Amino acid sequence: MNFNELSALRPDLAFIAHWVRADTEVLDLGCGDGVMLDYLQTDKACHGYGVEIDDDKIPECIARGVSVIQQDMEAGLAMFADSAFDTVLCLSALQMMKNVEGVLTDIARVGREAIVSFPNFAYWPHRLALLRGRMPVSKSLPYEWYDTPNLRCATIKDFEELANQVGLDVLECVALHDGRPVHFLPNWRGNLAVFRLKKTASA
């Protein structure tokens, strides 16, 4: 898969991919169908693994040539050594975890850097829905309250505080709207928050 194909399929992933250095070790937590690792392997000569729990996604990863481990990431990453990966990806998956703090702590242990994305609950249509007395439903949060896989709702400021608590420094934070960076009032106008993080010197 080349960059243009990735950009057409998932513009958010195309933006995030530029933060991953070529020829590095990558772990993709909640890798889905493996499209991100497929691109990183073929276009950026990266190496690594995906972790995915969904039975339906595993064959798609294998078909793409992605090395995938079927496991719940909340079960821990004990199979990987400290700082085993240059970059750990957790893209639009963290909000589905019960123990967000535990997953982030594991990410900080096994990765030198991390890239995390999640739906921004402070996006203005979400705020407007709450003012109307309804739970938000949008492109980034497409489920009704009673059938959503999203267990945790966070804003950009919320996540930054938690990342610091578990030993991760924020290198960059970008709010995306349909895959494009939002520069003016990002916490209001971006529907997806993307953080590039680095293990603190003392961690």
XYZ file of N, CA and C in Angstrom:
609
model
N 0.846 -1.191 0.000
C 0.000 0.000 0.000
C 0.886 1.248 0.000
N 0.576 2.204 -0.892
C 1.349 3.441 -0.930
C 0.597 4.555 -0.196
N 1.247 5.720 -0.093
C 0.676 6.814 0.696
C -0.651 7.295 0.130
N -0.770 7.402 -1.175
C -2.011 7.890 -1.785
C -3.180 6.948 -1.491
N -2.897 5.652 -1.501
C -3.953 4.683 -1.183
C -4.381 4.814 0.274
N -3.396 4.962 1.171
C -3.721 5.121 2.588
C -4.497 6.409 2.824
N -4.078 7.478 2.160
C -4.735 8.769 2.321
C -6.187 8.722 1.867
N -6.441 8.010 0.780
C -7.808 7.892 0.278
C -8.666 7.025 1.196
N -8.047 5.982 1.758
C -8.781 5.050 2.602
C -8.986 5.592 4.010
N -7.923 6.124 4.603
C -7.968 6.634 5.977
C -7.110 7.878 6.101
N -7.661 9.062 5.834
C -6.858 10.288 5.901
C -6.266 10.541 7.280
N -6.922 10.087 8.346
C -6.359 10.275 9.683
C -5.076 9.468 9.841
N -5.073 8.232 9.323
C -3.874 7.406 9.410
C -2.754 7.961 8.539
N -3.116 8.528 7.411
C -2.103 9.120 6.527
C -1.394 10.272 7.225
N -2.144 11.078 7.974
C -1.504 12.161 8.729
C -0.593 11.595 9.813
N -1.089 10.630 10.555
C -0.331 10.062 11.668
C 0.939 9.376 11.193
N 0.896 8.767 10.022
C 2.032 7.992 9.517
C 3.294 8.825 9.368
N 3.156 10.131 9.161
C 4.360 10.945 8.954
C 5.165 11.105 10.245
N 4.572 10.772 11.385
C 5.287 10.816 12.658
C 6.123 9.560 12.905
N 5.904 8.516 12.133
C 6.633 7.256 12.330
C 7.869 7.261 11.432
N 9.040 7.134 12.041
C 10.282 7.145 11.280
C 10.447 5.855 10.480
N 11.087 5.966 9.337
C 11.335 4.804 8.477
C 12.292 3.827 9.157
N 12.128 2.546 8.813
C 13.031 1.483 9.264
C 13.120 1.418 10.789
N 11.963 1.446 11.448
C 11.922 1.351 12.902
C 10.987 0.215 13.320
N 11.049 -0.133 14.612
C 10.209 -1.179 15.177
C 8.912 -0.558 15.698
N 7.775 -1.120 15.245
C 6.464 -0.541 15.557
C 5.539 -1.605 16.139
N 4.803 -1.232 17.172
C 3.738 -2.071 17.727
C 2.431 -1.313 17.549
N 1.455 -1.948 16.900
C 0.158 -1.319 16.637
C -0.909 -2.017 17.475
N -1.336 -1.364 18.549
C -2.337 -1.926 19.453
C -3.740 -1.614 18.941
N -4.557 -2.673 18.803
C -5.875 -2.490 18.202
C -5.731 -2.194 16.733
N -4.930 -3.015 16.044
C -4.520 -2.711 14.662
C -5.624 -2.904 13.637
N -6.781 -3.470 14.047
C -7.885 -3.630 13.106
C -7.534 -4.538 11.953
N -7.754 -4.055 10.725
C -7.480 -4.867 9.538
C -6.025 -4.794 9.083
N -5.192 -4.076 9.832
C -3.758 -4.035 9.537
C -3.342 -3.036 8.490
N -4.238 -2.132 8.103
C -3.926 -1.216 7.000
C -2.755 -0.287 7.338
N -2.659 0.154 8.599
C -1.573 1.057 8.971
C -0.226 0.340 8.915
N -0.144 -0.841 9.512
C 1.107 -1.590 9.484
C 1.483 -1.996 8.064
N 0.486 -2.295 7.257
C 0.730 -2.624 5.849
C 1.466 -1.468 5.171
N 0.969 -0.250 5.379
C 1.628 0.913 4.783
C 3.031 1.119 5.356
N 3.163 1.044 6.671
C 4.462 1.287 7.307
C 5.504 0.262 6.865
N 5.067 -0.967 6.637
C 5.990 -2.011 6.190
C 6.402 -1.815 4.736
N 5.444 -1.515 3.879
C 5.740 -1.468 2.446
C 6.352 -0.141 2.008
N 5.933 0.956 2.614
C 6.403 2.265 2.174
C 7.505 2.862 3.056
N 7.583 2.421 4.319
C 8.568 3.015 5.231
C 9.530 1.974 5.814
N 9.456 0.745 5.334
C 10.382 -0.329 5.739
C 10.405 -0.533 7.252
N 9.261 -0.343 7.903
C 9.176 -0.596 9.336
C 8.939 -2.083 9.597
N 9.202 -2.483 10.823
C 9.000 -3.867 11.236
C 8.194 -3.852 12.523
N 7.448 -4.930 12.777
C 6.736 -4.966 14.042
C 5.542 -5.882 14.034
N 4.654 -5.634 14.984
C 3.496 -6.495 15.214
C 2.249 -5.655 15.406
N 1.122 -6.300 15.105
C -0.160 -5.744 15.468
C -0.766 -6.593 16.568
N -1.567 -5.987 17.415
C -2.325 -6.703 18.446
C -3.797 -6.404 18.203
N -4.590 -7.450 18.047
C -6.006 -7.277 17.714
C -6.802 -8.430 18.327
N -7.984 -8.130 18.857
C -8.806 -9.156 19.494
C -9.941 -9.657 18.594
N -10.342 -8.862 17.605
C -11.503 -9.173 16.767
C -11.203 -10.335 15.810
N -11.967 -11.417 15.938
C -11.779 -12.604 15.082
C -11.837 -12.261 13.599
N -12.728 -11.351 13.228
C -12.930 -11.026 11.816
C -11.758 -10.259 11.218
N -10.999 -9.562 12.053
C -9.899 -8.730 11.550
C -8.606 -9.509 11.348
N -8.443 -10.614 12.051
C -7.184 -11.369 11.990
C -6.875 -11.852 10.570
N -7.833 -12.478 9.859
C -7.533 -12.917 8.478
C -7.159 -11.755 7.559
N -7.760 -10.581 7.775
C -7.428 -9.422 6.945
C -5.980 -8.978 7.186
N -5.555 -9.016 8.444
C -4.159 -8.686 8.753
C -3.210 -9.658 8.069
N -3.525 -10.937 8.189
C -2.663 -11.975 7.603
C -2.592 -11.818 6.091
N -3.736 -11.502 5.467
C -3.768 -11.313 4.014
C -2.897 -10.130 3.585
N -2.749 -9.161 4.451
C -1.909 -7.995 4.146
C -0.428 -8.242 4.458
N -0.130 -9.393 5.034
C 1.252 -9.686 5.386
C 1.679 -9.059 6.696
N 0.707 -8.760 7.554
C 0.982 -8.145 8.851
C 1.092 -9.239 9.912
N 2.145 -9.206 10.706
C 2.304 -10.133 11.825
C 1.392 -9.673 12.954
N 0.372 -10.472 13.261
C -0.637 -10.043 14.220
C -0.749 -11.058 15.348
N -0.924 -10.537 16.555
C -1.132 -11.351 17.746
C -2.565 -11.129 18.196
N -3.335 -12.218 18.310
C -4.716 -12.081 18.747
C -4.753 -12.076 20.269
N -5.025 -10.926 20.811
C -5.032 -10.773 22.262
C -5.732 -9.487 22.642
N -6.343 -9.514 23.812
C -6.900 -8.306 24.410
C -5.744 -7.493 24.969
N -5.566 -6.271 24.497
C -4.426 -5.463 24.959
C -4.523 -5.159 26.453
N -5.725 -5.253 27.025
C -5.859 -5.024 28.462
C -5.319 -6.185 29.280
N -5.040 -7.316 28.620
C -4.422 -8.445 29.316
C -2.949 -8.181 29.587
N -2.435 -7.100 29.044
C -1.053 -6.715 29.286
C -0.136 -7.042 28.128
N 1.035 -6.462 28.161
C 2.029 -6.632 27.101
C 3.293 -7.277 27.649
N 3.114 -8.231 28.578
C 4.245 -8.864 29.255
C 5.164 -9.602 28.286
N 4.657 -9.971 27.114
C 5.472 -10.696 26.134
C 6.562 -9.814 25.524
N 6.435 -8.496 25.699
C 7.402 -7.567 25.114
C 8.284 -6.957 26.198
N 9.568 -6.833 25.884
C 10.530 -6.268 26.826
C 10.370 -4.756 26.931
N 10.953 -4.190 27.963
C 10.959 -2.737 28.119
C 11.625 -2.085 26.904
N 11.012 -1.016 26.411
C 11.549 -0.238 25.276
C 11.837 -1.115 24.057
N 11.000 -2.132 23.834
C 11.203 -3.048 22.706
C 10.882 -2.398 21.363
N 10.091 -1.324 21.372
C 9.639 -0.714 20.128
C 10.004 0.766 20.086
N 10.333 1.216 18.894
C 10.591 2.645 18.706
C 9.303 3.443 18.860
N 8.198 2.894 18.309
C 6.903 3.579 18.383
C 5.799 2.575 18.669
N 4.939 2.910 19.617
C 3.718 2.136 19.872
C 2.531 2.966 19.408
N 1.711 2.383 18.556
C 0.504 3.038 18.066
C -0.711 2.512 18.827
N -1.598 3.407 19.201
C -2.895 3.019 19.756
C -3.902 4.013 19.180
N -4.461 3.659 18.036
C -5.223 4.611 17.230
C -6.719 4.298 17.288
N -7.465 5.221 17.847
C -8.922 5.105 17.979
C -9.327 3.797 18.651
N -8.552 3.401 19.654
C -8.840 2.167 20.392
C -8.867 2.382 21.897
N -8.141 3.378 22.381
C -8.002 3.566 23.820
C -9.339 3.826 24.504
N -10.248 4.500 23.793
C -11.540 4.828 24.403
C -12.411 3.597 24.618
N -12.003 2.454 24.050
C -12.746 1.207 24.225
C -12.237 0.375 25.401
N -11.200 0.858 26.085
C -10.585 0.113 27.172
C -11.245 0.448 28.515
N -11.378 -0.566 29.374
C -11.849 -0.328 30.738
C -10.753 0.336 31.570
N -9.526 -0.203 31.452
C -8.409 0.281 32.259
C -7.462 1.104 31.387
N -7.862 2.313 31.086
C -7.071 3.182 30.216
C -5.703 3.455 30.830
N -5.667 3.719 32.119
C -4.405 4.024 32.778
C -3.431 2.843 32.683
N -3.945 1.622 32.859
C -3.101 0.441 32.766
C -2.530 0.235 31.375
N -3.351 0.438 30.355
C -2.885 0.297 28.971
C -1.820 1.338 28.662
N -2.048 2.577 29.088
C -1.062 3.638 28.844
C 0.255 3.357 29.566
N 0.164 2.800 30.766
C 1.376 2.451 31.511
C 2.170 1.392 30.761
N 1.473 0.402 30.195
C 2.138 -0.630 29.386
C 2.777 -0.017 28.139
N 2.064 0.901 27.501
C 2.597 1.583 26.313
C 3.888 2.323 26.667
N 3.872 3.004 27.814
C 5.058 3.747 28.246
C 6.227 2.812 28.523
N 5.934 1.591 28.948
C 7.007 0.642 29.264
C 7.651 0.068 28.015
N 6.834 -0.359 27.035
C 7.387 -1.106 25.892
C 7.823 -0.206 24.739
N 7.424 1.058 24.745
C 7.748 1.939 23.624
C 8.613 3.112 24.026
N 9.499 3.512 23.116
C 10.277 4.732 23.350
C 9.415 5.966 23.067
N 8.575 5.849 22.042
C 7.592 6.876 21.738
C 6.242 6.204 21.524
N 5.198 6.995 21.565
C 3.855 6.469 21.329
C 3.040 7.488 20.553
N 2.110 6.986 19.763
C 1.137 7.841 19.079
C -0.242 7.311 19.433
N -1.049 8.163 20.025
C -2.373 7.769 20.500
C -3.409 8.710 19.900
N -4.502 8.147 19.391
C -5.612 8.979 18.914
C -6.912 8.484 19.526
N -7.870 9.401 19.650
C -9.174 9.053 20.215
C -10.176 10.140 19.841
N -11.469 9.818 19.813
C -12.466 10.849 19.528
C -12.446 11.923 20.611
N -12.449 13.176 20.183
C -12.411 14.304 21.108
C -13.834 14.624 21.575
N -14.102 14.355 22.850
C -15.449 14.544 23.365
C -15.813 16.023 23.474
N -14.793 16.894 23.400
C -15.059 18.335 23.484
C -15.378 18.963 22.125
N -15.415 18.172 21.063
C -15.783 18.648 19.719
C -17.159 19.325 19.800
N -17.301 20.471 19.111
C -18.475 21.319 19.352
C -19.824 20.629 19.108
N -19.988 19.755 18.086
C -21.286 19.087 17.961
C -21.600 18.172 19.149
N -20.543 17.610 19.768
C -20.766 16.789 20.955
C -21.265 17.659 22.109
N -20.664 18.833 22.269
C -21.114 19.751 23.317
C -22.557 20.181 23.077
N -22.868 20.460 21.818
C -24.219 20.906 21.484
C -25.243 19.810 21.776
N -24.889 18.564 21.458
C -25.799 17.452 21.737
C -26.084 17.353 23.233
N -25.049 17.507 24.052
C -25.233 17.439 25.498
C -26.098 18.585 25.999
N -25.909 19.776 25.408
C -26.758 20.911 25.794
C -28.220 20.641 25.468
N -28.435 19.835 24.441
C -29.816 19.470 24.051
C -30.343 18.290 24.853
N -29.493 17.793 25.763
C -29.924 16.686 26.606
C -29.755 15.314 25.980
N -28.926 15.215 24.928
C -28.729 13.953 24.246
C -27.254 13.558 24.248
N -26.991 12.254 24.220
C -25.619 11.797 24.054
C -25.195 12.026 22.605
N -23.932 12.427 22.396
C -23.476 12.738 21.038
C -23.452 11.517 20.119
N -23.850 11.731 18.873
C -23.677 10.758 17.786
C -23.101 11.541 16.618
N -21.934 11.108 16.143
C -21.253 11.844 15.078
C -20.413 10.873 14.270
N -19.680 11.412 13.304
C -18.803 10.575 12.485
C -17.730 9.913 13.332
N -17.212 10.624 14.323
C -16.167 10.058 15.185
C -16.736 9.252 16.344
N -18.001 9.492 16.693
C -18.716 8.704 17.710
C -20.021 8.225 17.090
N -19.950 7.207 16.220
C -21.110 6.870 15.398
C -22.148 5.952 16.042
N -22.024 5.676 17.330
C -22.922 4.721 17.974
C -23.908 5.419 18.905
N -25.065 4.767 19.095
C -25.992 5.230 20.117
C -25.437 4.855 21.490
N -25.895 5.542 22.514
C -25.341 5.341 23.857
C -25.464 3.906 24.331
N -26.495 3.186 23.856
C -26.767 1.842 24.382
C -26.022 0.727 23.647
N -25.372 1.053 22.513
C -24.658 -0.022 21.799
C -23.224 0.379 21.442
N -22.712 1.411 22.101
C -21.372 1.881 21.763
C -20.291 0.996 22.374
N -19.201 0.735 21.625
C -18.049 0.051 22.213
C -17.154 1.006 23.003
N -17.437 2.311 22.896
C -16.619 3.315 23.574
C -17.018 3.403 25.044
N -16.075 3.046 25.918
C -16.341 3.020 27.345
C -15.881 4.282 28.052
N -14.947 5.012 27.438
C -14.373 6.194 28.064
C -14.477 7.388 27.118
N -14.847 8.511 27.653
C -14.912 9.753 26.876
C -13.885 10.728 27.444
N -13.093 11.325 26.576
C -12.045 12.226 27.041
C -11.918 13.420 26.115
N -11.358 14.481 26.664
C -11.011 15.654 25.878
C -9.487 15.713 25.752
N -9.009 16.625 24.949
C -7.567 16.782 24.752
C -6.875 17.089 26.078
N -7.443 17.969 26.875
C -6.824 18.349 28.148
C -6.846 17.189 29.140
N -7.937 16.431 29.162
C -8.017 15.266 30.044
C -6.887 14.283 29.759
N -6.701 13.966 28.481
C -5.707 12.954 28.123
C -4.290 13.414 28.433
N -4.007 14.668 28.191
C -2.665 15.178 28.451
C -2.287 14.991 29.924
N -3.220 15.240 30.832
C -2.960 15.068 32.257
C -2.661 13.605 32.585
N -3.445 12.677 32.023
C -3.234 11.259 32.310
C -1.908 10.772 31.733
N -1.578 11.209 30.529
C -0.315 10.806 29.913
C 0.863 11.198 30.797
N 0.835 12.404 31.331
C 1.908 12.860 32.216
C 1.983 12.018 33.483
N 0.829 11.599 33.985
C 0.783 10.805 35.220
C 1.446 9.438 35.046
N 1.354 8.849 33.840
C 1.902 7.513 33.633
C 3.313 7.543 33.048
N 3.923 8.710 32.949
C 5.307 8.799 32.517
C 5.509 9.067 31.047
N 4.576 9.784 30.435
C 4.696 10.141 29.026
C 4.649 11.660 28.878
N 5.615 12.212 28.172
C 5.624 13.634 27.854
C 4.992 13.853 26.483
N 4.247 14.924 26.336
C 3.615 15.254 25.055
C 4.619 15.980 24.170
N 4.949 15.363 23.035
C 5.826 16.000 22.054
C 5.027 16.868 21.094
N 3.891 16.336 20.658
C 3.002 17.074 19.755
C 1.571 16.651 20.035
N 0.665 17.589 19.862
C -0.762 17.297 19.968
C -1.473 18.020 18.832
N -2.243 17.274 18.068
C -2.953 17.835 16.917
C -4.409 17.387 16.977
N -5.301 18.300 16.695
C -6.712 17.957 16.531
C -6.995 17.863 15.037
N -7.588 16.752 14.629
C -7.907 16.550 13.218
C -9.413 16.648 12.998
N -9.777 17.139 11.837
C -11.166 17.075 11.378
C -11.139 16.467 9.981
N -11.694 15.287 9.841
C -11.659 14.550 8.572
C -10.227 14.398 8.058
N -9.310 14.140 8.982
C -7.923 13.874 8.611
C -7.057 15.097 8.422
N -7.616 16.300 8.589
C -6.851 17.533 8.398
C -6.665 18.262 9.722
N -5.448 18.788 9.978
C -5.192 19.489 11.239
C -6.060 20.736 11.393
N -6.522 20.956 12.614
C -7.299 22.140 12.966
C -6.415 23.030 13.823
N -6.192 24.269 13.386
C -5.287 25.164 14.097
C -6.029 26.190 14.956
N -7.229 26.563 14.547
C -7.997 27.557 15.285
C -9.007 26.849 16.183
N -8.935 27.098 17.491
C -9.809 26.450 18.476
C -9.841 24.930 18.286
N -8.701 24.269 18.352
C -8.642 22.836 18.049
C -9.485 21.975 18.973
N -9.571 22.335 20.268
C -10.340 21.507 21.199
C -11.843 21.600 20.933
N -12.261 22.656 20.245
C -13.665 22.806 19.855
C -13.939 22.196 18.481
N -12.998 22.358 17.553
C -13.292 22.093 16.147
C -12.679 20.793 15.615
N -11.892 20.105 16.421
C -11.301 18.841 15.982
C -12.088 17.660 16.524
N -12.460 16.727 15.646
C -13.229 15.576 16.135
C -12.344 14.401 16.540
N -11.043 14.461 16.201
C -10.119 13.402 16.581
C -8.873 14.033 17.193
N -8.526 13.615 18.397
C -7.308 14.088 19.055
C -6.175 13.112 18.767
N -4.995 13.637 18.423
C -3.834 12.796 18.128
C -2.650 13.322 18.934
N -2.062 12.436 19.715
C -0.917 12.793 20.548
C 0.309 12.000 20.132
N 1.420 12.698 20.028
C 2.735 12.047 19.898
C 3.433 12.214 21.234
N 3.836 11.083 21.814
C 4.315 11.065 23.188
C 5.683 10.426 23.286
N 6.412 10.776 24.321
C 7.734 10.189 24.557
C 7.871 9.858 26.033
N 8.517 8.734 26.309
C 8.754 8.332 27.677
C 9.580 9.403 28.389
N 9.159 9.776 29.599
C 9.916 10.767 30.347
C 11.290 10.210 30.714
N 12.234 11.093 30.917
C 13.618 10.670 31.190
C 13.713 9.799 32.427
N 12.828 10.033 33.399
C 12.874 9.281 34.656
C 12.084 7.991 34.610
N 11.288 7.785 33.494
C 10.408 6.609 33.431
C 11.187 5.376 33.036
